[in-house]
Tab-separated table of C-alpha atoms (C1' of nucleotides) in Angstrom:
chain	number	residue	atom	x	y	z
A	1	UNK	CA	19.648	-1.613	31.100
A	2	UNK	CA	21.041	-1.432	27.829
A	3	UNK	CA	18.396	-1.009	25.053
A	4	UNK	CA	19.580	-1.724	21.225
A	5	UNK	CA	17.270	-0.490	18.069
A	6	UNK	CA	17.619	-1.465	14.786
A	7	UNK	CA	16.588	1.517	12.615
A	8	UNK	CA	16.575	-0.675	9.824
A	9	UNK	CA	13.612	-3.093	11.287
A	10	UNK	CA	10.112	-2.595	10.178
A	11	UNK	CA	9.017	-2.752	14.128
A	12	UNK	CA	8.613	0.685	15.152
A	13	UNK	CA	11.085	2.482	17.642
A	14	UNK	CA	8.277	2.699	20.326
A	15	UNK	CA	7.620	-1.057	19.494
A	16	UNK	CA	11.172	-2.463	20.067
A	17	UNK	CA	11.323	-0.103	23.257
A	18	UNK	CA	7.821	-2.067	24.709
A	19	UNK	CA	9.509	-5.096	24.058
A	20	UNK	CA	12.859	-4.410	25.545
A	21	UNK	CA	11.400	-3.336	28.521
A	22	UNK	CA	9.055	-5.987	29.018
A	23	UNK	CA	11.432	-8.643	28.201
A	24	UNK	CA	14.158	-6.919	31.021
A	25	UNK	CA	11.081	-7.317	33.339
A	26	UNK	CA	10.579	-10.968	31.898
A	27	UNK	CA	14.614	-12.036	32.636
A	28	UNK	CA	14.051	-10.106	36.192
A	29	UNK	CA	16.346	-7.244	34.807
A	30	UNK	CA	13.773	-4.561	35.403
A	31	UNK	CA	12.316	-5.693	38.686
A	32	UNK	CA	9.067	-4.350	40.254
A	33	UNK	CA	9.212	-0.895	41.710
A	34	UNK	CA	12.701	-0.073	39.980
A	35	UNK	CA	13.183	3.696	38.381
A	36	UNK	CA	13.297	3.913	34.582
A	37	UNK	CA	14.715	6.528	32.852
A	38	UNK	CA	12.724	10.307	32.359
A	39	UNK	CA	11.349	10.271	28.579
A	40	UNK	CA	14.200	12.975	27.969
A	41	UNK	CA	17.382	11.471	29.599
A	42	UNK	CA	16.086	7.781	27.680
A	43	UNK	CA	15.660	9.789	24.356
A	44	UNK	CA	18.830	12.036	24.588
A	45	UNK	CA	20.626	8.618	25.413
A	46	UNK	CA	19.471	6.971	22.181
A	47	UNK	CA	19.169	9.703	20.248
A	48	UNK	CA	15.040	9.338	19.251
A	49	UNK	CA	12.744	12.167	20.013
A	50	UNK	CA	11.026	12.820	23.304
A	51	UNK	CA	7.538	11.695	22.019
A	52	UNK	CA	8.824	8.241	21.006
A	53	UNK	CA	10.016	7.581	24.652
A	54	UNK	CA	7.037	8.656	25.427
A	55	UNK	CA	4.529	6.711	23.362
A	56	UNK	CA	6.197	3.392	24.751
A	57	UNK	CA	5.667	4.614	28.140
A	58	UNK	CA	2.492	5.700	27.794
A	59	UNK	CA	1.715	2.148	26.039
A	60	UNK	CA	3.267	0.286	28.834
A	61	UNK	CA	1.467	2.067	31.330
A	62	UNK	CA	-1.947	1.137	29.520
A	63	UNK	CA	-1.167	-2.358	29.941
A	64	UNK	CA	-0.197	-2.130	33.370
A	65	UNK	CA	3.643	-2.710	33.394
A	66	UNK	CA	4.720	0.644	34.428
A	67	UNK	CA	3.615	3.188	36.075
A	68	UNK	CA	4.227	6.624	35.814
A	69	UNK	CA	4.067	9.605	38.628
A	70	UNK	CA	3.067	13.213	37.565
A	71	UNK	CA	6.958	14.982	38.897
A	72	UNK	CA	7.929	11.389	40.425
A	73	UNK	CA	8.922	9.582	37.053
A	74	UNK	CA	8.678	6.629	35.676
A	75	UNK	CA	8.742	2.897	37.841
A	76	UNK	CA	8.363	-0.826	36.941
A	77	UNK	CA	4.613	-1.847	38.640
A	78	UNK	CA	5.609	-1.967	42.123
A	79	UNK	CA	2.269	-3.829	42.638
A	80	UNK	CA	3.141	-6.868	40.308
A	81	UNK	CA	2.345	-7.035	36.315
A	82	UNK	CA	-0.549	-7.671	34.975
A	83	UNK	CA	-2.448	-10.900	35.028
A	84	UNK	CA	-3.934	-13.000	31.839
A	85	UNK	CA	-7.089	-10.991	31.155
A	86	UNK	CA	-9.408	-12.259	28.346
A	87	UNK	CA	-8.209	-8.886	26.024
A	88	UNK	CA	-4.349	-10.527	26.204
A	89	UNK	CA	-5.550	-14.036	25.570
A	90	UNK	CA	-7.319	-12.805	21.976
A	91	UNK	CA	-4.172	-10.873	21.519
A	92	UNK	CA	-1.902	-14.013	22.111
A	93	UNK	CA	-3.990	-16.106	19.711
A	94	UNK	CA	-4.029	-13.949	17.135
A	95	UNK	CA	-0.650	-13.342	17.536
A	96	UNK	CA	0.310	-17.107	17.780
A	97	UNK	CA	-2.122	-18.548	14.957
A	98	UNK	CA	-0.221	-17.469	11.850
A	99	UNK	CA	3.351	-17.999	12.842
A	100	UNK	CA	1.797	-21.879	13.949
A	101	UNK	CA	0.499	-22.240	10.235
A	102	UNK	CA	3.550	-20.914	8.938
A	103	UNK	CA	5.264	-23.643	11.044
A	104	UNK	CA	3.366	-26.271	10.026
A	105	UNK	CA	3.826	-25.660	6.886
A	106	UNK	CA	7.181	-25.827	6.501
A	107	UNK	CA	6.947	-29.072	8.279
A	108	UNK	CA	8.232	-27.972	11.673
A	109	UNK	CA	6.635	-30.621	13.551
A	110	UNK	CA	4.914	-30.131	17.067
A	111	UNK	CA	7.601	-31.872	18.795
A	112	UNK	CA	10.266	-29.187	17.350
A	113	UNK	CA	8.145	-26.035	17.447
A	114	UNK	CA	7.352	-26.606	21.193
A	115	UNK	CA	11.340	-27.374	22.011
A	116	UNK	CA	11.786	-23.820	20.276
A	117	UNK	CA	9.240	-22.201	22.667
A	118	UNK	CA	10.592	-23.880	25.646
A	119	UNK	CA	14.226	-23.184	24.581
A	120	UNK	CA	13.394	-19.660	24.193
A	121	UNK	CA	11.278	-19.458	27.288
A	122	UNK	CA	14.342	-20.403	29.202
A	123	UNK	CA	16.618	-18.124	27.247
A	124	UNK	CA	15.004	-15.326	28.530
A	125	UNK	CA	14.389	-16.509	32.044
A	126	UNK	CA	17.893	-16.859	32.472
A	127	UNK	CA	18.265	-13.186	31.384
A	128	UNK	CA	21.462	-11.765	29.426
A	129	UNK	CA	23.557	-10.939	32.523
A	130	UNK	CA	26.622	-10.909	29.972
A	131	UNK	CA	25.540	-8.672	27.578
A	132	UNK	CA	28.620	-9.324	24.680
B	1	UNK	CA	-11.667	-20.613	0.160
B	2	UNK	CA	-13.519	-17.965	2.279
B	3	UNK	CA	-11.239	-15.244	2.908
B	4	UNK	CA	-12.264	-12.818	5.637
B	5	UNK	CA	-10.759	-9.795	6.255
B	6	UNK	CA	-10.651	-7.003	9.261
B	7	UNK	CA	-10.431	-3.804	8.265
B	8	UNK	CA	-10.467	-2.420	11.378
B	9	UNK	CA	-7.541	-4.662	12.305
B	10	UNK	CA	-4.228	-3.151	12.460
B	11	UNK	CA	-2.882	-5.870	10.392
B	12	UNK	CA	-2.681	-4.547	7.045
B	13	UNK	CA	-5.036	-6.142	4.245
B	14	UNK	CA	-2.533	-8.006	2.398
B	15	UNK	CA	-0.895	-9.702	5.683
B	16	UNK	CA	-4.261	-10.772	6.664
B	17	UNK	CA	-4.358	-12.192	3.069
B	18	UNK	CA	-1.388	-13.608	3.152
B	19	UNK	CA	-1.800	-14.914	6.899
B	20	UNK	CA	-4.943	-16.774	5.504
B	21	UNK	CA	-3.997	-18.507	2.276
B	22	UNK	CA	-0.686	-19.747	4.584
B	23	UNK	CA	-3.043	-20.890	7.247
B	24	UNK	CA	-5.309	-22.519	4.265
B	25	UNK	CA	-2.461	-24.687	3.083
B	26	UNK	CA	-1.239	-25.623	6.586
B	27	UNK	CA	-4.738	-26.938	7.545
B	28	UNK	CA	-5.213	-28.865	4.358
B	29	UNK	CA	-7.729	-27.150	2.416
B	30	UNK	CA	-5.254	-25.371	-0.106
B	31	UNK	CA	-3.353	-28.212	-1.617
B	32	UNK	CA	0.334	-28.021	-3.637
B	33	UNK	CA	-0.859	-27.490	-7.225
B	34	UNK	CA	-4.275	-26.015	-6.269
B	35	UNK	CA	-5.624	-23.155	-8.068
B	36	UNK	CA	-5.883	-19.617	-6.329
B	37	UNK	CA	-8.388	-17.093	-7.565
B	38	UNK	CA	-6.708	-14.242	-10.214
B	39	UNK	CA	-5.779	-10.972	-8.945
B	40	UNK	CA	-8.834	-9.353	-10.831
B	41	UNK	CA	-11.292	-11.938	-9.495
B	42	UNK	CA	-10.038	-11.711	-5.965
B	43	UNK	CA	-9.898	-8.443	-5.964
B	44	UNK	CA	-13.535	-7.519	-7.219
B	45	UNK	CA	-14.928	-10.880	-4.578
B	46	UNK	CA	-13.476	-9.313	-1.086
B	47	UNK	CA	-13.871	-5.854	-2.419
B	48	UNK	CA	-10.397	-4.922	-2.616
B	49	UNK	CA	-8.150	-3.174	-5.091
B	50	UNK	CA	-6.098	-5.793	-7.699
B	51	UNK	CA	-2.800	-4.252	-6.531
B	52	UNK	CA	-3.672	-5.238	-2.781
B	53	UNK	CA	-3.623	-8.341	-3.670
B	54	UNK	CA	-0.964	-8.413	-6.009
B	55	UNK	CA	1.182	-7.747	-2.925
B	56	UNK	CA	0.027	-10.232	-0.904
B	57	UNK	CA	1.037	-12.702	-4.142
B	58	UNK	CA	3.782	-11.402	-4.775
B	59	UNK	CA	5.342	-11.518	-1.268
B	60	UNK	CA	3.743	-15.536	-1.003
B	61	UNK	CA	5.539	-16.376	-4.337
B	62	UNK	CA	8.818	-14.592	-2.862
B	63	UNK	CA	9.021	-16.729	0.520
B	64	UNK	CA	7.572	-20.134	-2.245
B	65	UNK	CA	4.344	-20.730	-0.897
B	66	UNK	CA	2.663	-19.961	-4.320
B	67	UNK	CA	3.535	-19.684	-8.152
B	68	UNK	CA	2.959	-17.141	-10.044
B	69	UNK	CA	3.044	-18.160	-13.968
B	70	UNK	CA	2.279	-15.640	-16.409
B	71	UNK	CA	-0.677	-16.451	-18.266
B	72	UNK	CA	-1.983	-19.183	-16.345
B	73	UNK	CA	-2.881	-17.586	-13.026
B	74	UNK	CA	-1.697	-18.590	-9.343
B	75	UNK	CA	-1.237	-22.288	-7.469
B	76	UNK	CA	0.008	-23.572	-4.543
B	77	UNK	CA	3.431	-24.274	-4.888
B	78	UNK	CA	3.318	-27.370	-6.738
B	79	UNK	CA	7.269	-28.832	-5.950
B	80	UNK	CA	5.929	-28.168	-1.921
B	81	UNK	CA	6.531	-25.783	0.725
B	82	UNK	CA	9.641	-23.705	1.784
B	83	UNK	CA	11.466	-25.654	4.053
B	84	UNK	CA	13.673	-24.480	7.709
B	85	UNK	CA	15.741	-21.537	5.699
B	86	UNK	CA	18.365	-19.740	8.265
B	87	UNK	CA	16.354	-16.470	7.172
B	88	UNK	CA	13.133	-18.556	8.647
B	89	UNK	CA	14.561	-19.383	11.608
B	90	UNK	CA	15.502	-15.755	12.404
B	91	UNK	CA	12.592	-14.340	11.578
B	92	UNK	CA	10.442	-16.986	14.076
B	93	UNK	CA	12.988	-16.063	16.364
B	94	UNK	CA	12.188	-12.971	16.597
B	95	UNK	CA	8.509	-13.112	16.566
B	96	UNK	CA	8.348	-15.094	19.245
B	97	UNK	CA	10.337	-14.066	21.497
B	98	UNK	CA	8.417	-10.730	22.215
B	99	UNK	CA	5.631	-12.620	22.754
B	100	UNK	CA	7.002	-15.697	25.242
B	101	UNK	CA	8.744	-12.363	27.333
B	102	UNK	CA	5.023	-10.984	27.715
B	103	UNK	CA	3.647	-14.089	28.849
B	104	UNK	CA	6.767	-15.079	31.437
B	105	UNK	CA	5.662	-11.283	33.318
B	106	UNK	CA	2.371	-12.482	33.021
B	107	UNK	CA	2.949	-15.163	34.989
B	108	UNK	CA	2.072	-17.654	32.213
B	109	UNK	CA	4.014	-20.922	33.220
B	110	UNK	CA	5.925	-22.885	30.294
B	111	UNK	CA	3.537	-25.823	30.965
B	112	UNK	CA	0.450	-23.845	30.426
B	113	UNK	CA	2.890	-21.868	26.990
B	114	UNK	CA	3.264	-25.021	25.628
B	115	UNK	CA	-0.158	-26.317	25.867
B	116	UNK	CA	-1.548	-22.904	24.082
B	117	UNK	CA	0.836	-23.334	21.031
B	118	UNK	CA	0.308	-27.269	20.680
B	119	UNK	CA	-3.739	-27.261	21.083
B	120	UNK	CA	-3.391	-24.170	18.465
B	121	UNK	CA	-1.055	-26.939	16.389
B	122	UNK	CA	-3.806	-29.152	16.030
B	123	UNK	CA	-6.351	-26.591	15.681
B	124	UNK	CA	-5.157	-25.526	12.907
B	125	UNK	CA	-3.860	-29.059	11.602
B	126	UNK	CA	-7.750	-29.827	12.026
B	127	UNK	CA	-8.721	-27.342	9.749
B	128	UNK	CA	-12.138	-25.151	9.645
B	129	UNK	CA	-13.938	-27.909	7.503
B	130	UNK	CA	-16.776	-26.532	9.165
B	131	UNK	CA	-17.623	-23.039	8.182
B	132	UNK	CA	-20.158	-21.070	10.216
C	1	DC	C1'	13.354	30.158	42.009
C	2	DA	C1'	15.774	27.255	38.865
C	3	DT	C1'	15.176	22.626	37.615
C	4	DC	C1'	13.456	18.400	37.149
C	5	DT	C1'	9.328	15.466	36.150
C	6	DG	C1'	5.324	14.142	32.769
C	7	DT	C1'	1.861	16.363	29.634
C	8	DT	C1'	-0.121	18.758	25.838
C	9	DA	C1'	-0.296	21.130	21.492
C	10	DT	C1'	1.262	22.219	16.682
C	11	DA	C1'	3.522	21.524	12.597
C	12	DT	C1'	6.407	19.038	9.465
C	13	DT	C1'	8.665	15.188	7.131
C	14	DT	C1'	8.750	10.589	5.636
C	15	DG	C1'	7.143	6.156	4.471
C	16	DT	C1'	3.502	2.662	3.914
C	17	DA	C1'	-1.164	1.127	2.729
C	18	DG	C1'	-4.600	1.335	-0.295
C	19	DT	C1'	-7.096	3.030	-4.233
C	20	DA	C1'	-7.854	4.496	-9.087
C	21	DT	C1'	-6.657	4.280	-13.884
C	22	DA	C1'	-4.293	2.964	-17.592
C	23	DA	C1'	-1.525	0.509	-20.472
C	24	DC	C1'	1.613	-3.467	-21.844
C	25	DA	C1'	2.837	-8.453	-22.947
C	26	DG	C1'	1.971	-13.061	-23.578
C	27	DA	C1'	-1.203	-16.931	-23.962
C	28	DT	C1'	-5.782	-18.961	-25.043
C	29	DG	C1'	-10.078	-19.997	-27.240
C	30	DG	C1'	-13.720	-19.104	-30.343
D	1	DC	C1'	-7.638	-13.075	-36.237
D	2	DC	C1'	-9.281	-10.990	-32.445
D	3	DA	C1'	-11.502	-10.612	-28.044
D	4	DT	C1'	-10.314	-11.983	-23.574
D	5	DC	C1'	-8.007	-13.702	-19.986
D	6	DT	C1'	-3.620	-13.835	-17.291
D	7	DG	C1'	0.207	-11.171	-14.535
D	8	DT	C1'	2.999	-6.838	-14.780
D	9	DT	C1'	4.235	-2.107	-14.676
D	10	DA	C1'	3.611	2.813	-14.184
D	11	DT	C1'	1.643	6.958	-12.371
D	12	DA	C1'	-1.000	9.662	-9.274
D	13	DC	C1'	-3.562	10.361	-5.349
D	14	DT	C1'	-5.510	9.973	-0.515
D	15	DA	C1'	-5.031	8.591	4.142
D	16	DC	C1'	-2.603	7.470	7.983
D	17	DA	C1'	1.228	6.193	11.141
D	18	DA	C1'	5.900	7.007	12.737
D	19	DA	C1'	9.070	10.129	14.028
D	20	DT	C1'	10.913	14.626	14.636
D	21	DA	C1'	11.107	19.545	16.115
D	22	DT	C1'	9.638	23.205	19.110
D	23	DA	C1'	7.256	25.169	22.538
D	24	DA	C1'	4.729	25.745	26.427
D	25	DC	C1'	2.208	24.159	30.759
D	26	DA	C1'	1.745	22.120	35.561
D	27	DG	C1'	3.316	20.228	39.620
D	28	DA	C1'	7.001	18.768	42.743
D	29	DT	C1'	11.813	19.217	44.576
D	30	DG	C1'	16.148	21.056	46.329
DNA sequence: CATCTGTTATATTTGTAGTATAACAGATGG
DNA sequence: CCATCTGTTATACTACAAATATAACAGATG
């Protein structure tokens, strides 16, 4: 899996890693029970520090989309990702509710906005098997 | 306008300033032309310093939700909203997409996606008339 | 036993958020 | 005419997060 940062973006290195990783799950990229790189090998490879690797991993793992083994390393859940808890629905909301307003007011109307979620939804279904 | 604010969010307190006054105008109850509250008197009302939410203005005026006229205070953009820039676009783009990746490993279908964002649409269309 | 894994602990640098003061410039109203 | 209101700018400071740099520890593997 190739993973791009932007050094320039005001998303975090750790942050763009989550992502990354859980949209390669999303597009079926990363499937369940696959290896992911050690936190050294992934930060040599990229060129970020140990502890960054790290931080996304250990954030992933919180959620439940990796897990990680003690000498082992690190695998995508073998036992399935997690579900939609109450904790992720808040997060979604919150999330979702100011980008909506933002929409609306610059008159995207519901009809367009939900073609741009569903467009986007199948984007990354379909997964970027040619990566340019 | 009643503006609450988090702090233990990790939003910082001018995005959940600026979130709010966007959200205000997309619901209805901030109108083009309206009157917003002077940095001093905002400021000393949520309990805030003036140059917290000088940024939040100052970023609002830059993306032309708000006007910013020197003597006479701050109002809702008067000519209207920001419409569909390219810079807009990218920017939803990329906020989104994060979040529709979490929800496909979730196992969120794009029926159930779709029915989130548009009941939020008219939530927010609806407006909090009400305050509790 | 060297080597790989994740883990933990410090320390340092850098940038952002937020506060605290202070002063400036232009407009307004008494 | 002057006090007072606007936004604006500047400086300094604290606090915290992000990221790096090293180093060492613990357990498993070949």
């Amino acid at each position: 899996m190739i993973i791009r940062l932007d050094m320039q973006s005001d998303l975090p290195i750790y942050t763009q890693l989550m992502n990354q990783i859980i949209e390669g799950i999303a597009s079926g990229e990363l499937k369940p029970g696959e290896d992911l790189p050690s936190v050294r090998s992934l930060a040599s490879d990229i060129g970020v520090n140990l502890h960054t690797i790290n931080k996304a991993y250990t954030l992933l793992k919180q959620e439940g989309f990796i897990q990680i083994h003690r000498q082992k390393g690190v695998v995508v859940n073998p036992e399935g990702m997690p579900g939609i808890t109450p904790e992720y629905e808040q997060k979604q909301t919150e999330q979702l509710r100011p980008m909506i307003a933002e929409a609306i007011c610059r008159s995207v109307d519901k009809e367009h906005l939900l073609q741009i979620v569903e467009s986007l939804y199948d984007d990354i279904l379909h997964g970027e098997k040619e990566n340019a």
